[in-house]
Every structure is written in C-alpha cells, then in structure tokens.
Amino acid sequence: MIPDTAELLVQAQHLSVERGGRTLLDSADLAVHAGEIVTLIGPNGAGKTTLVRTILQLMQHNRGKLYRKPGLRIGYMPQKLHIDPSLPLTVERFLTLGGATKAQAHKALERTGAEHLLKQPLQSLSGGETQRVLLARALLQQPELLVLDEPVQGVDVAGQAALYALINELRHELGCGVLLISHDLHLVMANTDTVVCLNGHVCCQGHPSQVTADPAYLELFGHRAEAQIALYTHHHDHAHDQCGEIDPEHSHHA
C-alpha cells in the first residue's frame, strides 16, 4: 500500500492527443507516486505508448494538463532495442555511451543480475539478457521514475516472473515510482498497485481487485479476463504482515 504522503511524480489530467485529425488519446487521467507501480494495459492502438510518450515529453498534448515533479529523473526502458548487427558493441560500451563510468555500468549490471554479460557483444544476448541490460541502463539515471515499455518482451515465462520480481524489489530499494506498459494480464495483476485500462480513453483504473471486477475490463479482455481473475484470486489467497511476510493468522488457502 502506497502511503498517502508519497510524493507525486507525474500526473495527467484530462490529457488528449490528436494527430492528423485523429484522436489518439481522449481525456486520460493518470498519476504515479514515489514507491508506486502503475501499469497501463489495453489492446494494440489503445493509446498506451502515446500516453507514455506524452509523459516523457516526447509528444505534445492538445488538451488537458501534465504535471511533472521539477527536475524529475526518469529511467526509460524501451520495448525493443534496434542495433545494427554489423556494429561491434559490447554491453559495457553500450552502457557507457551515455556518460556512465565503467564502474557505474558494472554496478547497474550487478543489480539486474547481468554482470557476467559486461564484455559480451550486445547482438549475442538472449531476450531476457537484453531486457536486464536495458533495465541496468535505465538505473544509470538514478531514477525517481522508471518508465518501462513491455519490460518482459521476448522473455520466457520463468524469466518474466523473475523480471517483475526484480522491478518490485527496485521500487522498494530506490523508492522510485514505476510506470509500465504490459499486455500480460496475469503477471501485471500480481505485481502492481494501480492498473489503468486504456482503449483510446481510460476505461477503468484502480487496484487490480477493483479493475478485474469492472464491466469495462471484462468486456475489453473477454475470456482472458475471466482466466486472469481466477489466477489473480489464487495468487492472492494470503495476507501479509507489515514487513511484507505472509501472515499465517490472516491467511487462507484455496
């Protein structure tokens, strides 16, 4: 649970984006506080990337208000990395291109469990290895806000769970907010504080337990939503004490 006193990092109010006579995003509201994980879900073309790009100030909005904490440090993890296969680029060189020292690059890789990849050619990495390197690159910014676009793209199921667990650990360690885009309903619901469901506009938002019961969510995701509710309920059949440990006195198991 995010404290009411947690610092507001970014907030979109009635944000609309139009391009070429088309409305890409219509009156969207979203807020991310320090220590909070907010996840954007929705079908392709729903406006998720548009909203994120607007928050990153890579796109201008046409209507509404956008607040960003003054001097906000953002670590951005793109969905895909496009590197020329003929370009000789090691992981270490890739991470130091932005001005980081070799020591800083090594420390960031160590935190994401990828320190053994330091001297590897970037093009030789697996999907999971690439994502951990990209996350390390985002950490080099000492971010107050991590923005992650499909962070488990191209990663196997076991690797996806491990990456989400790592993201969860990082938000506690750094006290940073996390804004991520995801298509994976199951892992999203188990690892987020607030879900924002987009389909050109905000269909519904709130705690995962609220969103999964919302008719707009059920209509948008259909059978996937029904299966997700069962999984979400199964994975939340216990309570936690104030330290985050499972509390046997207030837990029940199906």
mmCIF file with all atom_site columns, C-alpha atoms in Angstrom, residues 39-235:
data_model
loop_
_atom_site.group_PDB
_atom_site.id
_atom_site.type_symbol
_atom_site.label_atom_id
_atom_site.label_alt_id
_atom_site.label_comp_id
_atom_site.label_asym_id
_atom_site.label_entity_id
_atom_site.label_seq_id
_atom_site.pdbx_PDB_ins_code
_atom_site.Cartn_x
_atom_site.Cartn_y
_atom_site.Cartn_z
_atom_site.occupancy
_atom_site.B_iso_or_equiv
_atom_site.pdbx_formal_charge
_atom_site.auth_seq_id
_atom_site.auth_comp_id
_atom_site.auth_asym_id
_atom_site.auth_atom_id
_atom_site.pdbx_PDB_model_num
ATOM 1   C CA . THR A 1 39  ? 0.557   -0.425  -15.099 1.00 0.00 ? 39  THR A CA 1
ATOM 2   C CA . LEU A 1 40  ? -1.074  0.543   -18.390 1.00 0.00 ? 40  LEU A CA 1
ATOM 3   C CA . ILE A 1 41  ? -2.977  -2.245  -20.110 1.00 0.00 ? 41  ILE A CA 1
ATOM 4   C CA . GLY A 1 42  ? -5.129  -2.264  -23.224 1.00 0.00 ? 42  GLY A CA 1
ATOM 5   C CA . PRO A 1 43  ? -5.298  -3.590  -26.783 1.00 0.00 ? 43  PRO A CA 1
ATOM 6   C CA . ASN A 1 44  ? -2.948  -2.520  -29.574 1.00 0.00 ? 44  ASN A CA 1
ATOM 7   C CA . GLY A 1 45  ? -3.684  1.031   -30.652 1.00 0.00 ? 45  GLY A CA 1
ATOM 8   C CA . ALA A 1 46  ? -5.290  1.878   -27.314 1.00 0.00 ? 46  ALA A CA 1
ATOM 9   C CA . GLY A 1 47  ? -3.043  4.891   -26.685 1.00 0.00 ? 47  GLY A CA 1
ATOM 10  C CA . LYS A 1 48  ? -0.649  3.378   -24.142 1.00 0.00 ? 48  LYS A CA 1
ATOM 11  C CA . THR A 1 49  ? 2.510   4.418   -25.962 1.00 0.00 ? 49  THR A CA 1
ATOM 12  C CA . THR A 1 50  ? 1.001   7.824   -26.780 1.00 0.00 ? 50  THR A CA 1
ATOM 13  C CA . LEU A 1 51  ? 0.313   8.462   -23.095 1.00 0.00 ? 51  LEU A CA 1
ATOM 14  C CA . VAL A 1 52  ? 3.814   7.377   -22.072 1.00 0.00 ? 52  VAL A CA 1
ATOM 15  C CA . ARG A 1 53  ? 5.485   9.425   -24.808 1.00 0.00 ? 53  ARG A CA 1
ATOM 16  C CA . THR A 1 54  ? 3.476   12.455  -23.694 1.00 0.00 ? 54  THR A CA 1
ATOM 17  C CA . ILE A 1 55  ? 4.540   11.963  -20.073 1.00 0.00 ? 55  ILE A CA 1
ATOM 18  C CA . LEU A 1 56  ? 8.153   11.688  -21.287 1.00 0.00 ? 56  LEU A CA 1
ATOM 19  C CA . GLN A 1 57  ? 7.545   14.974  -23.163 1.00 0.00 ? 57  GLN A CA 1
ATOM 20  C CA . LEU A 1 58  ? 8.385   13.328  -26.478 1.00 0.00 ? 58  LEU A CA 1
ATOM 21  C CA . MET A 1 59  ? 4.908   14.260  -27.723 1.00 0.00 ? 59  MET A CA 1
ATOM 22  C CA . GLN A 1 60  ? 2.834   17.387  -27.147 1.00 0.00 ? 60  GLN A CA 1
ATOM 23  C CA . HIS A 1 61  ? -0.704  17.054  -25.857 1.00 0.00 ? 61  HIS A CA 1
ATOM 24  C CA . ASN A 1 62  ? -3.550  19.101  -27.337 1.00 0.00 ? 62  ASN A CA 1
ATOM 25  C CA . ARG A 1 63  ? -5.732  19.436  -24.257 1.00 0.00 ? 63  ARG A CA 1
ATOM 26  C CA . GLY A 1 64  ? -5.514  18.796  -20.549 1.00 0.00 ? 64  GLY A CA 1
ATOM 27  C CA . LYS A 1 65  ? -2.741  19.260  -18.022 1.00 0.00 ? 65  LYS A CA 1
ATOM 28  C CA . LEU A 1 66  ? 0.514   17.412  -17.428 1.00 0.00 ? 66  LEU A CA 1
ATOM 29  C CA . TYR A 1 67  ? 2.428   17.795  -14.167 1.00 0.00 ? 67  TYR A CA 1
ATOM 30  C CA . ARG A 1 68  ? 5.957   16.504  -13.689 1.00 0.00 ? 68  ARG A CA 1
ATOM 31  C CA . LYS A 1 69  ? 7.903   16.981  -10.490 1.00 0.00 ? 69  LYS A CA 1
ATOM 32  C CA . PRO A 1 70  ? 10.520  19.682  -11.161 1.00 0.00 ? 70  PRO A CA 1
ATOM 33  C CA . GLY A 1 71  ? 13.865  18.130  -12.086 1.00 0.00 ? 71  GLY A CA 1
ATOM 34  C CA . LEU A 1 72  ? 12.342  14.639  -12.200 1.00 0.00 ? 72  LEU A CA 1
ATOM 35  C CA . ARG A 1 73  ? 14.933  11.979  -13.053 1.00 0.00 ? 73  ARG A CA 1
ATOM 36  C CA . ILE A 1 74  ? 13.484  9.337   -15.369 1.00 0.00 ? 74  ILE A CA 1
ATOM 37  C CA . GLY A 1 75  ? 14.967  5.989   -16.340 1.00 0.00 ? 75  GLY A CA 1
ATOM 38  C CA . TYR A 1 76  ? 13.397  4.741   -19.578 1.00 0.00 ? 76  TYR A CA 1
ATOM 39  C CA . MET A 1 77  ? 13.409  1.154   -20.816 1.00 0.00 ? 77  MET A CA 1
ATOM 40  C CA . PRO A 1 78  ? 12.206  0.874   -24.434 1.00 0.00 ? 78  PRO A CA 1
ATOM 41  C CA . GLN A 1 79  ? 10.230  -2.073  -25.724 1.00 0.00 ? 79  GLN A CA 1
ATOM 42  C CA . LYS A 1 80  ? 12.858  -3.043  -28.291 1.00 0.00 ? 80  LYS A CA 1
ATOM 43  C CA . LEU A 1 81  ? 16.482  -2.296  -28.977 1.00 0.00 ? 81  LEU A CA 1
ATOM 44  C CA . HIS A 1 82  ? 17.439  -1.728  -32.615 1.00 0.00 ? 82  HIS A CA 1
ATOM 45  C CA . ILE A 1 83  ? 21.177  -2.224  -33.103 1.00 0.00 ? 83  ILE A CA 1
ATOM 46  C CA . ASP A 1 84  ? 22.909  -2.712  -36.450 1.00 0.00 ? 84  ASP A CA 1
ATOM 47  C CA . PRO A 1 85  ? 24.139  -6.352  -36.430 1.00 0.00 ? 85  PRO A CA 1
ATOM 48  C CA . SER A 1 86  ? 27.422  -5.271  -38.018 1.00 0.00 ? 86  SER A CA 1
ATOM 49  C CA . LEU A 1 87  ? 28.166  -2.736  -35.277 1.00 0.00 ? 87  LEU A CA 1
ATOM 50  C CA . PRO A 1 88  ? 30.726  -4.114  -32.793 1.00 0.00 ? 88  PRO A CA 1
ATOM 51  C CA . LEU A 1 89  ? 29.229  -3.032  -29.461 1.00 0.00 ? 89  LEU A CA 1
ATOM 52  C CA . THR A 1 90  ? 29.791  -4.709  -26.114 1.00 0.00 ? 90  THR A CA 1
ATOM 53  C CA . VAL A 1 91  ? 27.354  -4.389  -23.231 1.00 0.00 ? 91  VAL A CA 1
ATOM 54  C CA . GLU A 1 92  ? 29.908  -2.308  -21.339 1.00 0.00 ? 92  GLU A CA 1
ATOM 55  C CA . ARG A 1 93  ? 30.356  0.098   -24.253 1.00 0.00 ? 93  ARG A CA 1
ATOM 56  C CA . PHE A 1 94  ? 26.591  0.364   -24.723 1.00 0.00 ? 94  PHE A CA 1
ATOM 57  C CA . LEU A 1 95  ? 26.082  1.322   -21.084 1.00 0.00 ? 95  LEU A CA 1
ATOM 58  C CA . THR A 1 96  ? 28.888  3.895   -21.050 1.00 0.00 ? 96  THR A CA 1
ATOM 59  C CA . LEU A 1 97  ? 27.779  5.664   -24.247 1.00 0.00 ? 97  LEU A CA 1
ATOM 60  C CA . GLY A 1 98  ? 25.576  7.985   -22.196 1.00 0.00 ? 98  GLY A CA 1
ATOM 61  C CA . GLY A 1 99  ? 28.448  9.127   -19.993 1.00 0.00 ? 99  GLY A CA 1
ATOM 62  C CA . ALA A 1 100 ? 28.372  6.485   -17.258 1.00 0.00 ? 100 ALA A CA 1
ATOM 63  C CA . THR A 1 101 ? 31.692  5.187   -15.962 1.00 0.00 ? 101 THR A CA 1
ATOM 64  C CA . LYS A 1 102 ? 32.694  1.541   -16.293 1.00 0.00 ? 102 LYS A CA 1
ATOM 65  C CA . ALA A 1 103 ? 32.287  1.162   -12.539 1.00 0.00 ? 103 ALA A CA 1
ATOM 66  C CA . GLN A 1 104 ? 28.739  2.552   -12.700 1.00 0.00 ? 104 GLN A CA 1
ATOM 67  C CA . ALA A 1 105 ? 27.905  0.254   -15.619 1.00 0.00 ? 105 ALA A CA 1
ATOM 68  C CA . HIS A 1 106 ? 29.201  -2.767  -13.733 1.00 0.00 ? 106 HIS A CA 1
ATOM 69  C CA . LYS A 1 107 ? 27.237  -1.845  -10.603 1.00 0.00 ? 107 LYS A CA 1
ATOM 70  C CA . ALA A 1 108 ? 24.000  -1.429  -12.580 1.00 0.00 ? 108 ALA A CA 1
ATOM 71  C CA . LEU A 1 109 ? 24.510  -4.770  -14.317 1.00 0.00 ? 109 LEU A CA 1
ATOM 72  C CA . GLU A 1 110 ? 25.250  -6.402  -10.986 1.00 0.00 ? 110 GLU A CA 1
ATOM 73  C CA . ARG A 1 111 ? 21.948  -5.112  -9.589  1.00 0.00 ? 111 ARG A CA 1
ATOM 74  C CA . THR A 1 112 ? 19.988  -6.574  -12.504 1.00 0.00 ? 112 THR A CA 1
ATOM 75  C CA . GLY A 1 113 ? 21.800  -9.924  -12.295 1.00 0.00 ? 113 GLY A CA 1
ATOM 76  C CA . ALA A 1 114 ? 23.624  -9.405  -15.586 1.00 0.00 ? 114 ALA A CA 1
ATOM 77  C CA . GLU A 1 115 ? 27.183  -8.557  -14.528 1.00 0.00 ? 115 GLU A CA 1
ATOM 78  C CA . HIS A 1 116 ? 28.504  -11.636 -16.377 1.00 0.00 ? 116 HIS A CA 1
ATOM 79  C CA . LEU A 1 117 ? 27.422  -10.020 -19.658 1.00 0.00 ? 117 LEU A CA 1
ATOM 80  C CA . LEU A 1 118 ? 29.722  -6.989  -19.316 1.00 0.00 ? 118 LEU A CA 1
ATOM 81  C CA . LYS A 1 119 ? 32.081  -7.944  -22.181 1.00 0.00 ? 119 LYS A CA 1
ATOM 82  C CA . GLN A 1 120 ? 29.512  -9.743  -24.341 1.00 0.00 ? 120 GLN A CA 1
ATOM 83  C CA . PRO A 1 121 ? 28.524  -8.383  -27.771 1.00 0.00 ? 121 PRO A CA 1
ATOM 84  C CA . LEU A 1 122 ? 25.099  -6.763  -27.461 1.00 0.00 ? 122 LEU A CA 1
ATOM 85  C CA . GLN A 1 123 ? 23.811  -8.648  -30.520 1.00 0.00 ? 123 GLN A CA 1
ATOM 86  C CA . SER A 1 124 ? 24.562  -12.040 -28.944 1.00 0.00 ? 124 SER A CA 1
ATOM 87  C CA . LEU A 1 125 ? 22.226  -11.633 -25.974 1.00 0.00 ? 125 LEU A CA 1
ATOM 88  C CA . SER A 1 126 ? 19.020  -13.578 -25.423 1.00 0.00 ? 126 SER A CA 1
ATOM 89  C CA . GLY A 1 127 ? 15.703  -11.792 -24.914 1.00 0.00 ? 127 GLY A CA 1
ATOM 90  C CA . GLY A 1 128 ? 15.920  -11.999 -21.148 1.00 0.00 ? 128 GLY A CA 1
ATOM 91  C CA . GLU A 1 129 ? 19.557  -10.877 -21.090 1.00 0.00 ? 129 GLU A CA 1
ATOM 92  C CA . THR A 1 130 ? 18.773  -7.890  -23.323 1.00 0.00 ? 130 THR A CA 1
ATOM 93  C CA . GLN A 1 131 ? 15.951  -6.774  -21.044 1.00 0.00 ? 131 GLN A CA 1
ATOM 94  C CA . ARG A 1 132 ? 18.178  -6.930  -17.976 1.00 0.00 ? 132 ARG A CA 1
ATOM 95  C CA . VAL A 1 133 ? 20.808  -4.836  -19.766 1.00 0.00 ? 133 VAL A CA 1
ATOM 96  C CA . LEU A 1 134 ? 18.156  -2.296  -20.776 1.00 0.00 ? 134 LEU A CA 1
ATOM 97  C CA . LEU A 1 135 ? 16.922  -2.164  -17.170 1.00 0.00 ? 135 LEU A CA 1
ATOM 98  C CA . ALA A 1 136 ? 20.510  -1.611  -15.995 1.00 0.00 ? 136 ALA A CA 1
ATOM 99  C CA . ARG A 1 137 ? 20.775  1.275   -18.482 1.00 0.00 ? 137 ARG A CA 1
ATOM 100 C CA . ALA A 1 138 ? 17.612  2.819   -17.016 1.00 0.00 ? 138 ALA A CA 1
ATOM 101 C CA . LEU A 1 139 ? 19.057  2.503   -13.498 1.00 0.00 ? 139 LEU A CA 1
ATOM 102 C CA . LEU A 1 140 ? 22.119  4.530   -14.508 1.00 0.00 ? 140 LEU A CA 1
ATOM 103 C CA . GLN A 1 141 ? 19.896  7.620   -14.427 1.00 0.00 ? 141 GLN A CA 1
ATOM 104 C CA . GLN A 1 142 ? 19.375  7.138   -10.666 1.00 0.00 ? 142 GLN A CA 1
ATOM 105 C CA . PRO A 1 143 ? 15.690  7.386   -11.487 1.00 0.00 ? 143 PRO A CA 1
ATOM 106 C CA . GLU A 1 144 ? 12.909  8.744   -9.354  1.00 0.00 ? 144 GLU A CA 1
ATOM 107 C CA . LEU A 1 145 ? 10.573  7.328   -12.013 1.00 0.00 ? 145 LEU A CA 1
ATOM 108 C CA . LEU A 1 146 ? 11.152  4.164   -14.044 1.00 0.00 ? 146 LEU A CA 1
ATOM 109 C CA . VAL A 1 147 ? 9.213   4.034   -17.310 1.00 0.00 ? 147 VAL A CA 1
ATOM 110 C CA . LEU A 1 148 ? 9.172   0.509   -18.732 1.00 0.00 ? 148 LEU A CA 1
ATOM 111 C CA . ASP A 1 149 ? 7.613   -0.298  -22.107 1.00 0.00 ? 149 ASP A CA 1
ATOM 112 C CA . GLU A 1 150 ? 6.772   -4.025  -22.249 1.00 0.00 ? 150 GLU A CA 1
ATOM 113 C CA . PRO A 1 151 ? 9.710   -4.927  -19.955 1.00 0.00 ? 151 PRO A CA 1
ATOM 114 C CA . VAL A 1 152 ? 9.288   -8.695  -20.430 1.00 0.00 ? 152 VAL A CA 1
ATOM 115 C CA . GLN A 1 153 ? 9.163   -8.559  -24.243 1.00 0.00 ? 153 GLN A CA 1
ATOM 116 C CA . GLY A 1 154 ? 10.814  -11.677 -25.714 1.00 0.00 ? 154 GLY A CA 1
ATOM 117 C CA . VAL A 1 155 ? 11.385  -13.288 -22.306 1.00 0.00 ? 155 VAL A CA 1
ATOM 118 C CA . ASP A 1 156 ? 10.269  -16.819 -21.369 1.00 0.00 ? 156 ASP A CA 1
ATOM 119 C CA . VAL A 1 157 ? 7.645   -17.335 -18.658 1.00 0.00 ? 157 VAL A CA 1
ATOM 120 C CA . ALA A 1 158 ? 10.097  -18.066 -15.832 1.00 0.00 ? 158 ALA A CA 1
ATOM 121 C CA . GLY A 1 159 ? 12.195  -15.082 -16.867 1.00 0.00 ? 159 GLY A CA 1
ATOM 122 C CA . GLN A 1 160 ? 9.121   -12.833 -16.928 1.00 0.00 ? 160 GLN A CA 1
ATOM 123 C CA . ALA A 1 161 ? 8.250   -13.634 -13.315 1.00 0.00 ? 161 ALA A CA 1
ATOM 124 C CA . ALA A 1 162 ? 11.867  -13.037 -12.265 1.00 0.00 ? 162 ALA A CA 1
ATOM 125 C CA . LEU A 1 163 ? 11.993  -9.677  -14.047 1.00 0.00 ? 163 LEU A CA 1
ATOM 126 C CA . TYR A 1 164 ? 8.753   -8.474  -12.468 1.00 0.00 ? 164 TYR A CA 1
ATOM 127 C CA . ALA A 1 165 ? 10.055  -9.566  -9.064  1.00 0.00 ? 165 ALA A CA 1
ATOM 128 C CA . LEU A 1 166 ? 13.242  -7.568  -9.711  1.00 0.00 ? 166 LEU A CA 1
ATOM 129 C CA . ILE A 1 167 ? 11.237  -4.474  -10.701 1.00 0.00 ? 167 ILE A CA 1
ATOM 130 C CA . ASN A 1 168 ? 9.230   -4.830  -7.495  1.00 0.00 ? 168 ASN A CA 1
ATOM 131 C CA . GLU A 1 169 ? 12.440  -5.028  -5.428  1.00 0.00 ? 169 GLU A CA 1
ATOM 132 C CA . LEU A 1 170 ? 13.906  -1.972  -7.168  1.00 0.00 ? 170 LEU A CA 1
ATOM 133 C CA . ARG A 1 171 ? 10.928  0.256   -6.441  1.00 0.00 ? 171 ARG A CA 1
ATOM 134 C CA . HIS A 1 172 ? 11.319  -0.542  -2.737  1.00 0.00 ? 172 HIS A CA 1
ATOM 135 C CA . GLU A 1 173 ? 15.100  -0.101  -2.742  1.00 0.00 ? 173 GLU A CA 1
ATOM 136 C CA . LEU A 1 174 ? 15.116  3.145   -4.721  1.00 0.00 ? 174 LEU A CA 1
ATOM 137 C CA . GLY A 1 175 ? 11.778  4.471   -3.506  1.00 0.00 ? 175 GLY A CA 1
ATOM 138 C CA . CYS A 1 176 ? 11.038  5.256   -7.150  1.00 0.00 ? 176 CYS A CA 1
ATOM 139 C CA . GLY A 1 177 ? 7.741   5.193   -8.950  1.00 0.00 ? 177 GLY A CA 1
ATOM 140 C CA . VAL A 1 178 ? 7.268   2.744   -11.822 1.00 0.00 ? 178 VAL A CA 1
ATOM 141 C CA . LEU A 1 179 ? 5.091   3.284   -14.871 1.00 0.00 ? 179 LEU A CA 1
ATOM 142 C CA . LEU A 1 180 ? 4.957   0.290   -17.154 1.00 0.00 ? 180 LEU A CA 1
ATOM 143 C CA . ILE A 1 181 ? 3.120   -0.876  -20.253 1.00 0.00 ? 181 ILE A CA 1
ATOM 144 C CA . SER A 1 182 ? 2.198   -4.540  -20.420 1.00 0.00 ? 182 SER A CA 1
ATOM 145 C CA . HIS A 1 183 ? -0.008  -6.978  -22.279 1.00 0.00 ? 183 HIS A CA 1
ATOM 146 C CA . ASP A 1 184 ? 0.433   -9.740  -19.714 1.00 0.00 ? 184 ASP A CA 1
ATOM 147 C CA . LEU A 1 185 ? -2.630  -9.611  -17.503 1.00 0.00 ? 185 LEU A CA 1
ATOM 148 C CA . HIS A 1 186 ? -1.597  -12.389 -15.118 1.00 0.00 ? 186 HIS A CA 1
ATOM 149 C CA . LEU A 1 187 ? 1.817   -11.041 -14.117 1.00 0.00 ? 187 LEU A CA 1
ATOM 150 C CA . VAL A 1 188 ? 0.620   -7.441  -14.158 1.00 0.00 ? 188 VAL A CA 1
ATOM 151 C CA . MET A 1 189 ? -2.166  -8.066  -11.672 1.00 0.00 ? 189 MET A CA 1
ATOM 152 C CA . ALA A 1 190 ? 0.176   -9.851  -9.277  1.00 0.00 ? 190 ALA A CA 1
ATOM 153 C CA . ASN A 1 191 ? 2.849   -7.147  -9.360  1.00 0.00 ? 191 ASN A CA 1
ATOM 154 C CA . THR A 1 192 ? 1.202   -3.741  -9.459  1.00 0.00 ? 192 THR A CA 1
ATOM 155 C CA . ASP A 1 193 ? -0.525  -1.255  -7.158  1.00 0.00 ? 193 ASP A CA 1
ATOM 156 C CA . THR A 1 194 ? -2.692  0.512   -9.718  1.00 0.00 ? 194 THR A CA 1
ATOM 157 C CA . VAL A 1 195 ? -3.928  -0.678  -13.105 1.00 0.00 ? 195 VAL A CA 1
ATOM 158 C CA . VAL A 1 196 ? -5.043  1.781   -15.774 1.00 0.00 ? 196 VAL A CA 1
ATOM 159 C CA . CYS A 1 197 ? -7.043  0.175   -18.567 1.00 0.00 ? 197 CYS A CA 1
ATOM 160 C CA . LEU A 1 198 ? -6.882  2.192   -21.799 1.00 0.00 ? 198 LEU A CA 1
ATOM 161 C CA . ASN A 1 199 ? -8.808  1.932   -25.038 1.00 0.00 ? 199 ASN A CA 1
ATOM 162 C CA . GLY A 1 200 ? -8.425  5.400   -26.518 1.00 0.00 ? 200 GLY A CA 1
ATOM 163 C CA . HIS A 1 201 ? -9.642  6.693   -23.168 1.00 0.00 ? 201 HIS A CA 1
ATOM 164 C CA . VAL A 1 202 ? -9.394  5.378   -19.604 1.00 0.00 ? 202 VAL A CA 1
ATOM 165 C CA . CYS A 1 203 ? -11.983 2.597   -19.371 1.00 0.00 ? 203 CYS A CA 1
ATOM 166 C CA . CYS A 1 204 ? -11.280 1.902   -15.716 1.00 0.00 ? 204 CYS A CA 1
ATOM 167 C CA . GLN A 1 205 ? -8.489  2.222   -13.179 1.00 0.00 ? 205 GLN A CA 1
ATOM 168 C CA . GLY A 1 206 ? -7.730  1.287   -9.607  1.00 0.00 ? 206 GLY A CA 1
ATOM 169 C CA . HIS A 1 207 ? -6.357  -1.574  -7.546  1.00 0.00 ? 207 HIS A CA 1
ATOM 170 C CA . PRO A 1 208 ? -6.166  -4.841  -9.539  1.00 0.00 ? 208 PRO A CA 1
ATOM 171 C CA . SER A 1 209 ? -9.022  -6.356  -7.496  1.00 0.00 ? 209 SER A CA 1
ATOM 172 C CA . GLN A 1 210 ? -11.245 -3.413  -8.479  1.00 0.00 ? 210 GLN A CA 1
ATOM 173 C CA . VAL A 1 211 ? -10.281 -3.404  -12.134 1.00 0.00 ? 211 VAL A CA 1
ATOM 174 C CA . THR A 1 212 ? -10.810 -7.131  -12.658 1.00 0.00 ? 212 THR A CA 1
ATOM 175 C CA . ALA A 1 213 ? -14.400 -6.726  -11.462 1.00 0.00 ? 213 ALA A CA 1
ATOM 176 C CA . ASP A 1 214 ? -15.129 -3.749  -13.712 1.00 0.00 ? 214 ASP A CA 1
ATOM 177 C CA . PRO A 1 215 ? -17.523 -4.451  -16.648 1.00 0.00 ? 215 PRO A CA 1
ATOM 178 C CA . ALA A 1 216 ? -15.341 -2.352  -18.982 1.00 0.00 ? 216 ALA A CA 1
ATOM 179 C CA . TYR A 1 217 ? -12.330 -4.551  -18.207 1.00 0.00 ? 217 TYR A CA 1
ATOM 180 C CA . LEU A 1 218 ? -14.330 -7.744  -18.688 1.00 0.00 ? 218 LEU A CA 1
ATOM 181 C CA . GLU A 1 219 ? -15.714 -6.513  -21.993 1.00 0.00 ? 219 GLU A CA 1
ATOM 182 C CA . LEU A 1 220 ? -12.300 -5.484  -23.275 1.00 0.00 ? 220 LEU A CA 1
ATOM 183 C CA . PHE A 1 221 ? -10.438 -8.679  -22.424 1.00 0.00 ? 221 PHE A CA 1
ATOM 184 C CA . GLY A 1 222 ? -13.216 -11.275 -22.506 1.00 0.00 ? 222 GLY A CA 1
ATOM 185 C CA . HIS A 1 223 ? -12.126 -14.835 -21.753 1.00 0.00 ? 223 HIS A CA 1
ATOM 186 C CA . ARG A 1 224 ? -8.597  -13.656 -20.950 1.00 0.00 ? 224 ARG A CA 1
ATOM 187 C CA . ALA A 1 225 ? -10.086 -11.532 -18.196 1.00 0.00 ? 225 ALA A CA 1
ATOM 188 C CA . GLU A 1 226 ? -12.081 -14.428 -16.745 1.00 0.00 ? 226 GLU A CA 1
ATOM 189 C CA . ALA A 1 227 ? -8.988  -16.623 -16.662 1.00 0.00 ? 227 ALA A CA 1
ATOM 190 C CA . GLN A 1 228 ? -6.990  -13.779 -15.144 1.00 0.00 ? 228 GLN A CA 1
ATOM 191 C CA . ILE A 1 229 ? -9.478  -13.283 -12.314 1.00 0.00 ? 229 ILE A CA 1
ATOM 192 C CA . ALA A 1 230 ? -9.105  -16.937 -11.357 1.00 0.00 ? 230 ALA A CA 1
ATOM 193 C CA . LEU A 1 231 ? -5.301  -16.649 -11.409 1.00 0.00 ? 231 LEU A CA 1
ATOM 194 C CA . TYR A 1 232 ? -5.302  -13.365 -9.520  1.00 0.00 ? 232 TYR A CA 1
ATOM 195 C CA . THR A 1 233 ? -7.583  -14.768 -6.819  1.00 0.00 ? 233 THR A CA 1
ATOM 196 C CA . HIS A 1 234 ? -5.411  -17.857 -6.497  1.00 0.00 ? 234 HIS A CA 1
ATOM 197 C CA . HIS A 1 235 ? -2.234  -15.827 -6.098  1.00 0.00 ? 235 HIS A CA 1
#
